[in-house]
Each structure stands twice: as C-alpha cells, then as structure tokens.
Short mmCIF file of C-alpha atoms in Angstrom, two decimals:
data_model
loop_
_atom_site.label_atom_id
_atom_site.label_comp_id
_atom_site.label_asym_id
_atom_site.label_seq_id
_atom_site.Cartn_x
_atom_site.Cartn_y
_atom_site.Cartn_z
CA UNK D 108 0.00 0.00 0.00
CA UNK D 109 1.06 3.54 -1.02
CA UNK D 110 0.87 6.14 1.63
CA UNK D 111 2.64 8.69 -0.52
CA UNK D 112 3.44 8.69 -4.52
CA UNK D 113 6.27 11.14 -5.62
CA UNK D 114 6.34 11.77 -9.36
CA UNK D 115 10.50 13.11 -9.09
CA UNK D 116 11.32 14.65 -12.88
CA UNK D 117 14.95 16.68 -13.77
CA UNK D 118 14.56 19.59 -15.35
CA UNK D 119 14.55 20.24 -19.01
CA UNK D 120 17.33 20.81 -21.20
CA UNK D 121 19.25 23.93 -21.15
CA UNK D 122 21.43 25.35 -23.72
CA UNK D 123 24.13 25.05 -21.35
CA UNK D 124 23.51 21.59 -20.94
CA UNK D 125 23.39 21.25 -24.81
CA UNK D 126 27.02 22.86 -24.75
CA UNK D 127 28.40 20.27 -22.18
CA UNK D 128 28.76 23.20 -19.41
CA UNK D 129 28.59 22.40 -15.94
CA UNK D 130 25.73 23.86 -14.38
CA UNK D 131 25.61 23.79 -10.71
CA UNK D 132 23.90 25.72 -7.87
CA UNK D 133 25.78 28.73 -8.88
CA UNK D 134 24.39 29.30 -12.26
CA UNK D 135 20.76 29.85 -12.82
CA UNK D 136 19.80 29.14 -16.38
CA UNK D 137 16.69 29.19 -18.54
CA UNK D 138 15.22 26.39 -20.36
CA UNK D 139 15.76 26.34 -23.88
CA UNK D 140 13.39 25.51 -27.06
CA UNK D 141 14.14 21.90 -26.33
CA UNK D 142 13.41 22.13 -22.80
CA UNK D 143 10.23 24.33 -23.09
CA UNK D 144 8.90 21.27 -25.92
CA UNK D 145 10.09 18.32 -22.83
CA UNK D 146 8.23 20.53 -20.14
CA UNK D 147 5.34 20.92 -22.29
CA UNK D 148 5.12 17.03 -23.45
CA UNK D 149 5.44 16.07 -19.83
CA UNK D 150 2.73 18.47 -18.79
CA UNK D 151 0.76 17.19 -21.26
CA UNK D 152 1.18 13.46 -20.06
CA UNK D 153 0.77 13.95 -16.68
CA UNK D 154 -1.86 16.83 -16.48
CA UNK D 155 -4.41 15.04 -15.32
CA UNK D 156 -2.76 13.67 -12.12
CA UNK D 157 -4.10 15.26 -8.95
CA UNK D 158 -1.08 16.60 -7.94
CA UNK D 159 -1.61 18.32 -3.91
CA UNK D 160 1.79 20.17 -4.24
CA UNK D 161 4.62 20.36 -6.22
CA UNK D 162 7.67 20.86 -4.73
CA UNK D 163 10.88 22.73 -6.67
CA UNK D 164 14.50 24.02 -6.08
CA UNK D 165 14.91 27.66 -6.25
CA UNK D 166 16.44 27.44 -9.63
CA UNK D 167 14.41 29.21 -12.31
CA UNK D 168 15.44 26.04 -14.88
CA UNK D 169 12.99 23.68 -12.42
CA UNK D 170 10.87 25.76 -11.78
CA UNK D 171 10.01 26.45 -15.99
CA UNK D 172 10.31 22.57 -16.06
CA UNK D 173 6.65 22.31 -14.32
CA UNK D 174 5.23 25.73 -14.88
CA UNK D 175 2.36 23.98 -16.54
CA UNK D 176 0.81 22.62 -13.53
CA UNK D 177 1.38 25.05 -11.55
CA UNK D 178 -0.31 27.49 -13.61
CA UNK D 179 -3.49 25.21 -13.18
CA UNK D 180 -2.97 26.53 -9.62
CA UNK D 181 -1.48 23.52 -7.96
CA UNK D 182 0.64 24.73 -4.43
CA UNK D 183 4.32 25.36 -5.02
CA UNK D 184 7.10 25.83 -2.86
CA UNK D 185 10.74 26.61 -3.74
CA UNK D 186 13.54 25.03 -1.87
CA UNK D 187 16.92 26.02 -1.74
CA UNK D 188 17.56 22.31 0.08
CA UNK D 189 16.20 20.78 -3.47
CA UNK D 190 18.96 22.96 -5.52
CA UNK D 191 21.64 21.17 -7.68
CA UNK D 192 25.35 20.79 -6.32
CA UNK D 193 27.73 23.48 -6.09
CA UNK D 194 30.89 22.39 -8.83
CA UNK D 195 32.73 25.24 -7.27
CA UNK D 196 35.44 26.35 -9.69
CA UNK D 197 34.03 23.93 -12.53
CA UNK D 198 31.06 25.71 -12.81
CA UNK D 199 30.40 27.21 -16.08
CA UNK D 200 33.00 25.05 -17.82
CA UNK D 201 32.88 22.93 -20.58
CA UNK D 202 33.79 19.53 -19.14
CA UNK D 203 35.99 16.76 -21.14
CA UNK D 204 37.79 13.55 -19.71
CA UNK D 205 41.10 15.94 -21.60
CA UNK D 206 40.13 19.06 -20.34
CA UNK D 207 39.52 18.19 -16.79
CA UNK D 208 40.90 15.25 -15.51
CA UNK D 209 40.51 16.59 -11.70
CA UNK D 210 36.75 16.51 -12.52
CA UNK D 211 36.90 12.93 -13.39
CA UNK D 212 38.77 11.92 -10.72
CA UNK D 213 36.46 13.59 -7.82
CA UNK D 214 33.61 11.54 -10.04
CA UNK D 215 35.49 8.41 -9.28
CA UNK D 216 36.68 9.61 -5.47
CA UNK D 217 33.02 9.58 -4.95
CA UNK D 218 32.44 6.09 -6.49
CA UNK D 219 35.10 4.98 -4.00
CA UNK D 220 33.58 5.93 -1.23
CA UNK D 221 34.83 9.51 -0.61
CA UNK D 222 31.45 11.33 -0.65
CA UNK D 223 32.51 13.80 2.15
CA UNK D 224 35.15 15.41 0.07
CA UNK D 225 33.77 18.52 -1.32
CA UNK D 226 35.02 19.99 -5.27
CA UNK D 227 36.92 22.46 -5.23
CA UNK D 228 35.42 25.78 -4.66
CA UNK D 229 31.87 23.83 -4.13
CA UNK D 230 30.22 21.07 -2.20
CA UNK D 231 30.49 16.88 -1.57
CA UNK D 232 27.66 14.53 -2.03
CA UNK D 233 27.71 14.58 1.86
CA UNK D 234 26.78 17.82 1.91
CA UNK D 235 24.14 18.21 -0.75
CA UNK D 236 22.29 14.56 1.44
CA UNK D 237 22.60 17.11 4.71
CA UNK D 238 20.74 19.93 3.06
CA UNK D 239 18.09 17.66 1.51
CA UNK D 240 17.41 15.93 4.22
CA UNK D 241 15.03 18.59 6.32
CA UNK D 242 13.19 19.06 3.03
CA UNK D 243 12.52 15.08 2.87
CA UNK D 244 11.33 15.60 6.67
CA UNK D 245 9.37 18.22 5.74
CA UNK D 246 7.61 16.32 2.68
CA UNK D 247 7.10 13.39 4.61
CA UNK D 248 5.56 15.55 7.73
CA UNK D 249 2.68 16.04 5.43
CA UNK D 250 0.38 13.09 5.14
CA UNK D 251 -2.36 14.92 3.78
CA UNK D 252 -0.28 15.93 0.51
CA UNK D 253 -0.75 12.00 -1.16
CA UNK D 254 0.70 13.11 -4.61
CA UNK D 255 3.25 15.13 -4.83
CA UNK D 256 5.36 16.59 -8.07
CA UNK D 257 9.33 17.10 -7.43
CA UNK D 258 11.88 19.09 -9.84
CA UNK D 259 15.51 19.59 -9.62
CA UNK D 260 18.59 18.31 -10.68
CA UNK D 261 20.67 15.59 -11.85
CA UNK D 262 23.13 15.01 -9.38
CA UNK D 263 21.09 16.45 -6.93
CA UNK D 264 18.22 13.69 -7.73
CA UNK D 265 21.26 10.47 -7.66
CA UNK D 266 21.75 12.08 -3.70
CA UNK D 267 17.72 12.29 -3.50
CA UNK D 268 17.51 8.98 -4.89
CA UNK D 269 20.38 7.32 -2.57
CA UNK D 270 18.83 9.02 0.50
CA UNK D 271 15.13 7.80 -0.23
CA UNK D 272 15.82 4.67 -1.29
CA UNK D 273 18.69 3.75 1.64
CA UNK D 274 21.39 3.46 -0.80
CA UNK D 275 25.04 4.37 0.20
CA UNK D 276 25.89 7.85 -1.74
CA UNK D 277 28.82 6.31 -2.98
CA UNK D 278 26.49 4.28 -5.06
CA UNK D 279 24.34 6.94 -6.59
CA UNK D 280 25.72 6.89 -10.26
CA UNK D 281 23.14 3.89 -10.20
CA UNK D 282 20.56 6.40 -10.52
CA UNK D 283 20.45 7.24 -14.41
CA UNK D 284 19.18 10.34 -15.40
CA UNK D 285 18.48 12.62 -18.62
CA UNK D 286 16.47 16.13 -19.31
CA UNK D 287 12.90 15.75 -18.14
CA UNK D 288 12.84 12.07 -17.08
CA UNK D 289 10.68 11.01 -14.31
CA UNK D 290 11.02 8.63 -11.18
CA UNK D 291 7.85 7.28 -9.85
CA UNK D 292 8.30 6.44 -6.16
CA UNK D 293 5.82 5.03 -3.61
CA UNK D 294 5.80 5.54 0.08
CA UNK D 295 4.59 3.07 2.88
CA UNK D 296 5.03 4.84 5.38
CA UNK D 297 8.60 2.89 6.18
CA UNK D 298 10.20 2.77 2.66
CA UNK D 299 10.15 4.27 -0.81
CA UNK D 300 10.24 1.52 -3.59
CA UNK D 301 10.25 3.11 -7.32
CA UNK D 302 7.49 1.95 -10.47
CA UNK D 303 9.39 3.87 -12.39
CA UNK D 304 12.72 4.44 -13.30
CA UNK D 305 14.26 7.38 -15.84
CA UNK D 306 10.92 6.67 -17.57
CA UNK D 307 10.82 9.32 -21.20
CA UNK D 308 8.65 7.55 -22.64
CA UNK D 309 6.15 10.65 -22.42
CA UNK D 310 8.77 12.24 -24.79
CA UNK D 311 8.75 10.56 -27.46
#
C-alpha cells in the first residue's frame, strides 16, 4: 500500500547543458526551445494527475520545467535544500575527460567511497544529502499531501535517490538520469520503492 506517490522529474534541457557546461547551484539558467517542448510534453502526459503540491529548487530552470501545472494553480514551494550541487570552480566550464581530468577523478573519489570530500570551490555529495534531508522531513511531515510533483537536478536527484531509497551515496551513479525524465516512487510509510525508473517515454 502507497501512503505517498512522488512523481520526481529533472529539469529540461538547457542550452548550457546542450554545450556540455557544468551547471551547478551557482548558475541559474533558462530552459531552452528543447526544454520548453520536454516541459510541455510532460505536462501534457501527466496533467491530469491530482497533484496536492509540487515541490521545486529555487532554480528558475525547475521551476520552468513544471510551470504547466502550476499554472493550473497547484501549491508550489521553492527550496533552496532541493537545488543542484555546487561544482565550485568547474562551474560554467565545458567539461571533457582531456580538459579536466581533476573533474573525473572527484567523479570516481566519490564512487570509491569519498562522498565527504567537497570539489573544489563547491560542495560533496555529503553535503548536498545534509541539506536535503530537512526538506525530505518536511515532505514526509505532510500526510495529507498524497501526490506530490518534485523538480531539480541531476546530481542532486542520484543524492535524493540514494537518500530515499537507503542506498550508500557512494552508489548513486546507479541512478540514471536525462532532461525531463521522471522517477515514480511510492511511500509506505517505512520505505520508498520506485514503479518507475528514468521513464521518457512521455517524450517521445
């Protein structure tokens, strides 16, 4: 039985993200045409949910992502918590295995087990889990709000993910991800187990 069904969807593309730039908490970027078409064909697929809240970062780029449904007048609340990692100095650059190999290898620190150890300039996994995790108290708090509609970001959602679902962050790379997928998760009031996983099928 269900006590709680999260619909969790990534932002749309950007045209930073169609560039290969690293986008983290630090930039605030617009959807592009793409992204405005995957917002809309989600909205489309999904508008008839009864969503009682949605829940976004405070970046403008999740926020456009389901501006559909909350047009229909759905509650919204921005949260800073829900907000993509900070890549520190990276942030804005164009990332290649050749350009960047210290980018790489904090990727694979991670995978190793490392997840306290921040980028440079920016945050760890560690610390992104300790900021989400009063907004997952919060959402769970909230019984009455059965169906609930969560944007934000990609590595931001593997941390989500890892947190909900009780896997070590070291193992969040698990937790594919692309512009405007969606994660179905149910709640029993003890654990989160997912119906859906990266599902794009409404994009195509």
């Amino acid at each position: 039985m269900s006590l709680k069904k999260i619909y969790l969807v990534r932002h749309g593309q950007t045209d930073l993200n169609l560039q290969g730039i690293v986008q983290g908490s630090g930039i605030d970027s617009s959807l592009n045409e793409t992204g405005r078409w995957q917002a809309n064909k989600f909205f489309q697929a999904y508008q008839d949910i009864p969503f009682d809240k949605i829940y976004t970062s405070a970046l403008q780029r999740s926020v456009q992502s389901v501006q559909g449904f909350i047009d229909l007048g759905i509650p919204h609340e921005q949260h800073a918590g829900l907000n993509e990692i900070s890549w520190g100095t990276r942030e804005g650059t164009r990332i290649t295995p050749e350009e960047d190999a210290y980018y790489f290898d904090m990727l694979q620190r991670w995978q190793n087990g490392e997840t306290s150890v921040p980028i440079e300039g920016g945050e760890s996994p560690q610390n992104v889990a300790d900021r989400q995790k009063p907004v997952i108290d919060l959402i769970l708090s909230r019984p009455e709000e059965k169906t609930i509609l969560v944007c934000m970001h990609g590595r931001a959602m593997r941390v989500l993910l890892a947190q909900l679902l009780r896997y070590p962050l070291h193992q969040m790379d698990r937790f594919v991800h692309h512009n405007l997928c969606l994660y179905e998760l149910n709640y029993t009031g003890s654990m989160f187990w997912v119906s859906r996983f990266a599902d794009v099928s409404h994009l195509t």
